[in-house]
Short mmCIF file of C-alpha atoms and ligand atoms in Angstrom, two decimals:
data_model
loop_
_atom_site.label_atom_id
_atom_site.label_comp_id
_atom_site.label_asym_id
_atom_site.label_seq_id
_atom_site.Cartn_x
_atom_site.Cartn_y
_atom_site.Cartn_z
CA MET M 22 28.60 -0.84 -0.07
CA THR M 23 30.40 -3.52 2.75
CA SER M 24 28.87 -6.48 1.09
CA LEU M 25 26.50 -8.32 3.57
CA PRO M 26 24.99 -11.70 3.34
CA LEU M 27 22.03 -12.13 1.32
CA THR M 28 18.87 -12.79 2.81
CA PRO M 29 17.51 -15.97 1.41
CA VAL M 30 14.76 -15.51 -0.55
CA ASN M 31 11.82 -18.16 0.36
CA LEU M 32 8.88 -16.83 -2.66
CA ASP M 33 6.49 -21.09 -1.25
CA ALA M 34 7.56 -20.70 2.33
CA PRO M 35 3.63 -22.34 3.67
CA ALA M 36 2.14 -19.86 6.02
CA ARG M 37 1.45 -20.52 9.21
CA ARG M 38 -2.21 -21.41 9.48
CA ALA M 39 -3.13 -17.80 9.40
CA ALA M 40 -6.38 -16.81 12.14
CA MET M 41 -8.26 -14.75 9.40
CA PRO M 42 -11.14 -12.37 10.83
CA PRO M 43 -14.53 -12.40 10.23
CA ARG M 44 -16.31 -12.25 7.04
CA HIS M 45 -17.74 -8.47 6.38
CA LEU M 46 -19.48 -6.96 3.48
CA ALA M 47 -16.10 -5.67 1.80
CA ASP M 48 -15.38 -9.07 1.28
CA LEU M 49 -18.05 -9.42 -1.31
CA ASP M 50 -19.45 -7.70 -4.04
CA LEU M 51 -23.20 -6.35 -4.66
CA ALA M 52 -24.82 -9.78 -5.36
CA GLY M 53 -22.52 -11.55 -2.35
CA ARG M 54 -23.71 -8.54 0.11
CA GLN M 55 -27.44 -9.74 -1.05
CA ALA M 56 -26.56 -13.61 -0.02
CA LEU M 57 -26.05 -13.12 2.93
CA VAL M 58 -28.77 -10.88 3.67
CA ALA M 59 -31.18 -12.75 2.20
CA GLU M 60 -29.51 -16.04 3.84
CA LEU M 61 -30.44 -13.61 7.18
CA GLY M 62 -33.97 -14.08 6.21
CA GLU M 63 -33.93 -9.79 5.19
CA PRO M 64 -35.31 -8.30 2.19
CA ARG M 65 -32.16 -8.66 0.57
CA PHE M 66 -32.59 -4.86 -0.99
CA ARG M 67 -31.20 -4.68 3.15
CA ALA M 68 -27.69 -5.37 1.31
CA ARG M 69 -27.89 -1.85 -0.89
CA GLN M 70 -29.61 0.00 2.15
CA VAL M 71 -26.02 -1.00 4.59
CA SER M 72 -23.41 -0.69 2.08
CA THR M 73 -25.08 3.52 0.99
CA HIS M 74 -23.80 3.95 4.01
CA TYR M 75 -20.68 2.50 4.92
CA PHE M 76 -19.63 3.72 0.95
CA GLY M 77 -21.49 6.71 0.33
CA ARG M 78 -21.85 7.99 3.51
CA LEU M 79 -18.81 6.77 5.42
CA VAL M 80 -20.59 5.55 8.65
CA ARG M 81 -21.02 2.48 10.56
CA ASP M 82 -22.77 3.16 13.71
CA SER M 83 -25.70 0.63 13.37
CA GLY M 84 -26.81 4.39 15.66
CA GLN M 85 -27.62 6.26 12.34
CA MET M 86 -29.03 3.81 10.01
CA THR M 87 -32.41 4.92 11.54
CA ASP M 88 -33.83 3.52 7.57
CA LEU M 89 -33.46 0.00 8.68
CA PRO M 90 -36.68 -1.66 11.55
CA ALA M 91 -34.41 -1.26 14.24
CA ALA M 92 -35.07 -4.63 14.90
CA ALA M 93 -32.87 -5.75 12.06
CA ARG M 94 -29.65 -3.54 12.61
CA GLU M 95 -28.27 -5.27 14.75
CA LYS M 96 -28.37 -8.70 12.93
CA LEU M 97 -27.78 -6.91 10.06
CA THR M 98 -24.61 -4.55 10.90
CA ASP M 99 -23.58 -7.35 13.60
CA ARG M 100 -22.93 -9.50 10.36
CA LEU M 101 -22.46 -7.57 7.40
CA LEU M 102 -20.47 -4.74 9.06
CA PRO M 103 -18.13 -6.54 11.89
CA THR M 104 -15.20 -4.58 13.33
CA LEU M 105 -12.49 -5.38 11.48
CA LEU M 106 -9.90 -2.06 13.15
CA THR M 107 -9.38 -1.37 15.50
CA PRO M 108 -7.32 2.37 17.03
CA VAL M 109 -4.75 1.64 18.77
CA ARG M 110 -3.13 5.38 17.95
CA GLU M 111 -3.81 8.30 15.92
CA LEU M 112 -0.90 11.13 14.99
CA THR M 113 -1.49 13.87 13.32
CA CYS M 114 1.23 16.25 11.69
CA ASP M 115 2.73 18.61 9.67
CA GLY M 116 0.25 21.42 10.98
CA GLY M 117 -2.85 18.83 10.20
CA ALA M 118 -2.21 17.51 6.54
CA THR M 119 -1.10 14.42 7.84
CA HIS M 120 -2.54 11.67 10.08
CA LYS M 121 -1.45 8.27 10.43
CA ALA M 122 -3.65 5.24 12.55
CA LEU M 123 -1.98 2.27 13.39
CA TRP M 124 -4.95 -0.05 14.01
CA ARG M 125 -4.86 -3.54 16.11
CA LEU M 126 -6.62 -6.81 13.69
CA HIS M 127 -9.41 -9.02 16.03
CA ASP M 128 -5.74 -10.90 16.30
CA GLY M 129 -3.66 -8.96 18.29
CA SER M 130 -1.38 -7.89 14.49
CA LEU M 131 -1.25 -4.14 14.39
CA VAL M 132 -0.94 -2.13 11.11
CA GLU M 133 -1.12 0.89 9.56
CA SER M 134 -2.27 4.17 7.00
CA VAL M 135 -1.58 7.73 6.04
CA LEU M 136 -4.05 9.97 4.96
CA MET M 137 -1.44 13.15 3.33
CA GLY M 138 -3.42 15.86 2.21
CA TYR M 139 -2.47 18.36 -0.65
CA PRO M 140 -4.27 21.40 -1.42
CA ASP M 141 -6.09 19.22 -4.49
CA ARG M 142 -6.02 15.38 -3.57
CA VAL M 143 -5.86 13.75 -0.83
CA THR M 144 -4.23 10.59 -0.30
CA ALA M 145 -4.96 7.38 1.25
CA CYS M 146 -1.26 5.15 2.43
CA LEU M 147 -2.55 1.55 3.22
CA SER M 148 -1.22 -2.02 4.24
CA SER M 149 -2.46 -5.49 2.77
CA GLN M 150 -0.82 -7.56 5.11
CA ALA M 151 0.95 -7.59 8.69
CA GLY M 152 4.65 -7.39 7.82
CA CYS M 153 5.86 -8.92 4.93
CA GLY M 154 8.28 -11.40 3.90
CA MET M 155 10.19 -9.45 0.90
CA ALA M 156 13.14 -9.25 3.62
CA CYS M 157 14.40 -5.49 2.43
CA PRO M 158 16.78 -4.71 4.47
CA PHE M 159 16.79 -1.10 4.71
CA CYS M 160 12.62 -1.25 5.42
CA ALA M 161 11.54 -2.05 8.90
CA THR M 162 7.69 -3.47 8.13
CA GLY M 163 10.52 -5.55 6.06
CA GLN M 164 12.93 -6.64 9.67
CA ALA M 165 9.75 -7.55 11.07
CA GLY M 166 8.41 -10.81 8.94
CA LEU M 167 5.19 -11.48 7.62
CA THR M 168 2.03 -12.19 9.90
CA ARG M 169 -0.76 -12.95 7.99
CA ASN M 170 -2.29 -11.15 4.40
CA LEU M 171 -5.06 -8.96 5.41
CA SER M 172 -8.33 -9.51 4.41
CA THR M 173 -9.98 -7.63 1.21
CA ALA M 174 -12.31 -6.13 4.09
CA GLU M 175 -9.18 -5.65 6.45
CA ILE M 176 -7.68 -3.12 3.20
CA VAL M 177 -11.12 -1.72 2.15
CA ASP M 178 -11.77 -1.21 5.68
CA GLN M 179 -8.75 1.35 6.40
CA ALA M 180 -9.76 3.59 3.27
CA VAL M 181 -13.44 3.66 4.20
CA TYR M 182 -11.89 5.05 7.85
CA LEU M 183 -9.76 7.60 6.10
CA ALA M 184 -12.23 8.99 3.39
CA GLY M 185 -14.46 9.55 6.70
CA VAL M 186 -11.36 11.02 8.65
CA ALA M 187 -11.66 13.65 4.73
CA ALA M 188 -15.32 14.41 4.83
CA SER M 189 -14.81 15.19 8.39
CA GLY M 190 -12.79 18.61 6.81
CA ALA M 191 -10.16 17.46 9.44
CA VAL M 192 -7.64 16.97 6.60
CA ALA M 193 -5.81 20.74 6.82
CA GLY M 194 -6.36 22.73 3.15
CA SER M 195 -7.17 20.12 1.51
CA PRO M 196 -10.52 19.60 -0.06
CA PRO M 197 -12.90 16.98 2.09
CA ARG M 198 -12.88 14.00 0.50
CA LEU M 199 -10.44 11.68 -0.61
CA SER M 200 -9.23 10.96 -3.98
CA ARG M 201 -6.33 8.73 -4.36
CA VAL M 202 -5.39 4.86 -1.74
CA VAL M 203 -1.54 4.13 -2.67
CA PHE M 204 -0.77 0.49 -1.85
CA MET M 205 2.48 1.78 0.50
CA GLY M 206 1.66 1.02 3.33
CA MET M 207 3.37 -2.63 5.19
CA GLY M 208 3.21 -5.50 2.96
CA GLU M 209 4.15 -6.49 -1.00
CA PRO M 210 -0.22 -6.30 -2.25
CA LEU M 211 2.03 -8.84 -5.31
CA ALA M 212 2.05 -11.04 -2.84
CA ASN M 213 -2.06 -11.05 -1.65
CA TYR M 214 -2.58 -11.62 -4.42
CA ASN M 215 -6.61 -11.80 -4.43
CA ARG M 216 -7.40 -10.36 -2.17
CA VAL M 217 -5.57 -6.90 -3.04
CA VAL M 218 -6.94 -7.47 -6.61
CA ALA M 219 -10.57 -7.81 -5.08
CA ALA M 220 -9.84 -5.29 -2.50
CA ILE M 221 -9.18 -2.86 -5.83
CA ARG M 222 -12.40 -3.49 -7.68
CA ARG M 223 -14.72 -2.14 -4.37
CA LEU M 224 -11.68 0.81 -3.70
CA VAL M 225 -12.98 1.66 -7.98
CA ALA M 226 -17.11 0.31 -8.04
CA PRO M 227 -19.12 3.21 -7.72
CA ALA M 228 -21.34 3.65 -4.42
CA PRO M 229 -23.01 1.95 -3.14
CA GLU M 230 -20.62 -1.09 -4.14
CA GLY M 231 -17.95 0.45 -3.71
CA LEU M 232 -15.64 4.11 -2.80
CA GLY M 233 -16.16 4.82 -6.62
CA LEU M 234 -12.20 6.16 -6.72
CA SER M 235 -10.98 6.06 -10.31
CA GLN M 236 -9.01 3.55 -11.18
CA ARG M 237 -5.88 5.76 -13.13
CA HIS M 238 -5.79 7.47 -8.94
CA VAL M 239 -4.73 3.26 -7.28
CA THR M 240 -0.84 2.91 -7.48
CA VAL M 241 -0.54 -0.86 -6.17
CA SER M 242 3.55 -0.83 -5.26
CA THR M 243 5.91 -4.05 -5.72
CA VAL M 244 8.97 -5.37 -4.91
CA GLY M 245 8.73 -6.96 -8.27
CA LEU M 246 7.06 -10.48 -8.21
CA VAL M 247 7.16 -10.59 -12.33
CA PRO M 248 3.97 -13.37 -12.32
CA ALA M 249 1.75 -10.98 -10.71
CA ILE M 250 2.70 -8.14 -12.58
CA ARG M 251 1.75 -9.71 -15.72
CA ARG M 252 -1.27 -11.34 -13.92
CA LEU M 253 -2.37 -8.18 -12.90
CA ALA M 254 -2.17 -6.74 -16.77
CA SER M 255 -4.77 -8.77 -17.90
CA GLU M 256 -6.32 -7.97 -15.12
CA ASP M 257 -9.52 -5.46 -16.55
CA LEU M 258 -8.43 -3.23 -14.41
CA SER M 259 -5.61 -0.03 -15.27
CA VAL M 260 -4.39 1.07 -11.88
CA THR M 261 -1.06 2.34 -11.53
CA LEU M 262 1.92 0.12 -11.11
CA ALA M 263 4.61 1.18 -9.43
CA LEU M 264 8.42 -0.66 -9.64
CA SER M 265 10.41 -0.29 -5.58
CA LEU M 266 13.10 -0.11 -8.25
CA HIS M 267 16.02 0.65 -5.89
CA ALA M 268 19.01 0.05 -7.63
CA PRO M 269 19.92 -0.91 -11.21
CA ASP M 270 21.92 -3.57 -10.14
CA ASP M 271 20.97 -7.45 -10.21
CA GLY M 272 24.27 -7.10 -7.45
CA LEU M 273 23.90 -4.65 -5.58
CA ARG M 274 19.81 -5.59 -5.86
CA ASP M 275 19.99 -8.43 -4.99
CA GLU M 276 21.20 -7.11 -1.33
CA LEU M 277 18.09 -4.13 -1.05
CA VAL M 278 15.86 -6.24 -2.46
CA PRO M 279 16.09 -10.04 -1.95
CA VAL M 280 13.18 -11.65 -4.40
CA ASN M 281 15.62 -9.58 -7.22
CA GLN M 282 17.61 -13.21 -5.95
CA ARG M 283 14.69 -14.56 -7.93
CA TRP M 284 13.18 -11.92 -9.97
CA LYS M 285 16.48 -9.62 -12.23
CA VAL M 286 15.87 -6.02 -12.71
CA SER M 287 15.89 -6.95 -16.70
CA GLU M 288 12.61 -9.95 -15.79
CA VAL M 289 11.19 -7.16 -13.65
CA LEU M 290 11.93 -4.59 -16.44
CA GLU M 291 10.35 -6.40 -18.95
CA ALA M 292 6.78 -6.84 -16.89
CA ALA M 293 5.89 -3.02 -15.86
CA TRP M 294 6.88 -2.35 -19.74
CA GLU M 295 4.54 -4.98 -20.98
CA TYR M 296 2.13 -3.67 -18.06
CA ALA M 297 2.69 -0.28 -19.27
CA ALA M 298 2.02 -1.12 -22.86
CA ARG M 299 -1.38 -3.06 -22.00
CA THR M 300 -3.13 0.41 -19.89
CA GLY M 301 -1.28 2.80 -21.34
CA ARG M 302 -0.29 3.82 -17.51
CA ARG M 303 2.93 5.00 -17.04
CA VAL M 304 4.50 2.85 -14.39
CA SER M 305 6.69 4.93 -11.44
CA ILE M 306 10.04 3.83 -10.01
CA GLU M 307 10.35 4.04 -7.11
CA TYR M 308 14.44 4.34 -6.19
CA ALA M 309 14.91 4.64 -2.08
CA MET M 310 18.03 7.40 -1.45
CA ILE M 311 20.79 5.52 -0.07
CA LYS M 312 24.74 7.98 1.23
CA ASP M 313 26.77 5.56 -0.06
CA VAL M 314 24.64 2.56 -1.52
CA ASN M 315 22.69 3.21 -4.66
CA ASP M 316 23.02 6.22 -5.21
CA GLN M 317 26.51 6.95 -7.23
CA PRO M 318 26.70 8.84 -9.99
CA TRP M 319 27.22 5.45 -12.41
CA ARG M 320 24.36 4.31 -11.35
CA ALA M 321 21.73 7.12 -12.03
CA ASP M 322 22.96 7.14 -15.17
CA LEU M 323 23.06 3.32 -16.05
CA LEU M 324 19.03 3.51 -13.91
CA GLY M 325 18.89 6.13 -17.53
CA ARG M 326 19.80 3.86 -20.22
CA LEU M 327 17.44 0.93 -18.95
CA LEU M 328 14.25 3.86 -18.65
CA ALA M 329 14.81 6.59 -21.32
CA GLY M 330 12.48 5.90 -23.67
CA LYS M 331 10.43 3.97 -22.25
CA LEU M 332 6.62 4.82 -20.44
CA ALA M 333 7.99 5.31 -16.69
CA HIS M 334 8.56 8.38 -13.96
CA VAL M 335 10.91 7.51 -11.17
CA ASN M 336 10.60 8.70 -7.77
CA LEU M 337 13.15 9.40 -5.63
CA ILE M 338 12.63 8.82 -2.31
CA PRO M 339 14.92 9.98 0.95
CA LEU M 340 15.37 7.17 3.36
CA ASN M 341 13.89 6.92 6.00
CA PRO M 342 16.19 5.35 8.43
CA THR M 343 14.43 2.20 10.38
CA PRO M 344 15.55 2.88 14.03
CA GLY M 345 19.58 1.47 14.54
CA SER M 346 20.09 1.26 11.17
CA ARG M 347 23.45 2.23 9.49
CA TRP M 348 21.78 3.52 6.57
CA ASP M 349 21.54 6.71 6.01
CA ALA M 350 19.53 9.25 3.63
CA SER M 351 21.47 10.61 0.30
CA PRO M 352 22.69 14.32 0.55
CA LYS M 353 20.67 16.90 -0.71
CA PRO M 354 24.14 17.73 -3.47
CA VAL M 355 24.38 13.83 -4.41
CA GLU M 356 20.64 14.22 -4.45
CA ARG M 357 20.67 16.54 -7.34
CA GLU M 358 23.33 15.16 -8.57
CA PHE M 359 20.85 11.48 -9.86
CA VAL M 360 18.13 13.12 -10.85
CA ARG M 361 20.06 15.41 -12.83
CA ARG M 362 21.84 12.95 -14.73
CA LEU M 363 18.44 10.74 -15.13
CA ARG M 364 16.15 14.45 -17.01
CA ASP M 365 19.83 14.49 -18.50
CA ALA M 366 18.84 11.04 -19.73
CA GLY M 367 15.58 12.05 -20.95
CA VAL M 368 14.08 10.39 -18.10
CA SER M 369 11.57 11.84 -15.92
CA THR M 370 12.23 12.27 -12.03
CA THR M 371 10.33 13.97 -9.60
CA VAL M 372 11.88 13.71 -5.48
CA ARG M 373 9.29 12.34 -3.10
CA ASP M 374 8.06 14.16 0.04
CA THR M 375 9.05 12.92 2.94
CA ARG M 376 5.32 12.69 5.09
CA GLY M 377 4.99 12.22 8.05
CA ARG M 378 8.89 11.41 9.95
CA GLU M 379 8.38 13.25 12.72
CA ILE M 380 5.16 10.36 13.87
CA ASP M 381 7.74 7.62 12.35
CA GLY M 382 5.13 8.03 9.48
CA ALA M 383 6.50 6.11 7.01
CA CYS M 384 7.56 2.79 6.71
CA GLY M 385 6.21 0.31 9.64
CA GLN M 386 8.04 2.11 12.45
CA LEU M 387 5.45 2.65 13.57
CA ALA M 388 3.91 -0.21 14.03
CA ALA M 389 7.72 -1.54 14.91
CA ALA M 390 7.10 1.69 18.02
CA GLU M 391 4.90 0.43 19.43
CA GLY M 392 4.99 -3.78 18.85
CA ASP M 393 8.55 -2.46 20.24
CA GLU M 394 6.53 -1.45 24.10
CA ILE M 395 3.87 -4.44 23.59
CA VAL M 396 6.51 -7.81 23.20
CA GLY M 397 9.26 -6.00 24.83
CA PRO M 398 11.58 -6.86 28.37
CA GLY M 399 8.42 -6.60 30.75
CA ALA M 400 5.89 -6.95 29.04
CA PRO M 401 2.96 -8.65 30.15
N1 SAH E 529 5.72 -4.34 -0.62
C1 SAH E 529 5.62 -2.66 -1.85
C2 SAH E 529 4.90 -2.31 -0.85
C3 SAH E 529 5.19 -0.93 0.64
S1 SAH E 529 7.11 -0.14 0.48
C4 SAH E 529 6.67 -1.82 -2.05
O1 SAH E 529 7.93 -2.84 -1.38
O2 SAH E 529 6.72 -1.57 -2.94
C5 SAH E 529 6.71 1.72 -0.35
C6 SAH E 529 7.51 2.07 -0.88
O3 SAH E 529 8.36 2.10 0.71
C7 SAH E 529 8.63 0.69 -1.11
O4 SAH E 529 9.57 1.62 -2.68
C8 SAH E 529 9.51 0.94 -0.23
O5 SAH E 529 10.79 0.26 -0.72
C9 SAH E 529 10.03 2.68 0.58
N2 SAH E 529 10.67 1.80 1.83
C10 SAH E 529 10.24 0.87 2.39
N3 SAH E 529 11.30 1.32 3.12
C11 SAH E 529 11.61 2.70 2.96
C12 SAH E 529 12.84 2.94 4.06
N4 SAH E 529 12.95 3.39 5.51
N5 SAH E 529 12.86 4.43 3.65
C13 SAH E 529 12.38 5.03 2.26
N6 SAH E 529 11.60 3.89 1.30
C14 SAH E 529 11.53 3.43 2.03
#
């Protein structure tokens, strides 16, 4: 590829003081909610009642909470369930199997989530930050920079909302229950570590404390923040780790995933194998197939050598070109050859389906398009 100036990455840059949203019950565990309810002068068991509506029945409208005394309903829902996400746009494609939501947060930031239905499961793709600071040049979110971290509840609320969409039977050809969550929307989840881990705890806690998903059905995708991968391995969680590798060699990965300038391929893979050993879970290696950039047969062979014999699975993602990008997806024969070489090396490999393309379904593109409209020339 033509060589580009490397994007400098500064992980220590202080974020501008971010306007965080009001506190919501999903920010707290059940004990914390009970304490909050007591502060409001209500009996502690109201925390469980409101939590059952929200996580168990996917109801957030006080009018439907008829087991709460009318006089206390508004006060409880105002304090426990403030509106965090306001829908800006909701789109459906793939014959009703893919739903995408674009949200405006209380400070005007835009984030998106996607719900994908399959015959045996329904997966929600969540955002963990408004924007992203990791600056990967092929990613729409990476181009926009980081606005702020999402709060725990802003993350959880995306899942609860999408679980409600699934429960309504709106996902064509799929069971009416959200079963998986992937942190593959906007943002770098491990750069918002504490809030993301708290969100995972809510997602996997049984109702009414949380949404009751299985830990192994939650996937955290990362550019490869090595200390945070190690820290995640030491939590009492065994969620699936996805590592956005995209290149097997440091020369190219320094460019495609600029954080590689800090933690090299060998270090990030070492951390991934440590994660696999600690959790017993296979690590998913994400690799966007970019025409004439990272799709050469020699790179497939090198990747195969790095991964052979490891607890790993390769997920090839046909590049979804961002608007104005000079990069394109690899041609199918090139992709097939890449898969063949990895499999010959004994590495389990699949090619990801490309859901939601016609609704800018992947990778921050809906928010990017909407943002252009809002801040573009002629905007008020
Ligand atoms: N920051 C995290 C999670 C968000 S992106 C991470 O990087 O892992 C989820 C996945 O989509 C990552 O593997 C990311 O590299 C990939 N991705 C981003 N933009 C893409 C694009 N234009 N085409 C294909 N995959 C893309």
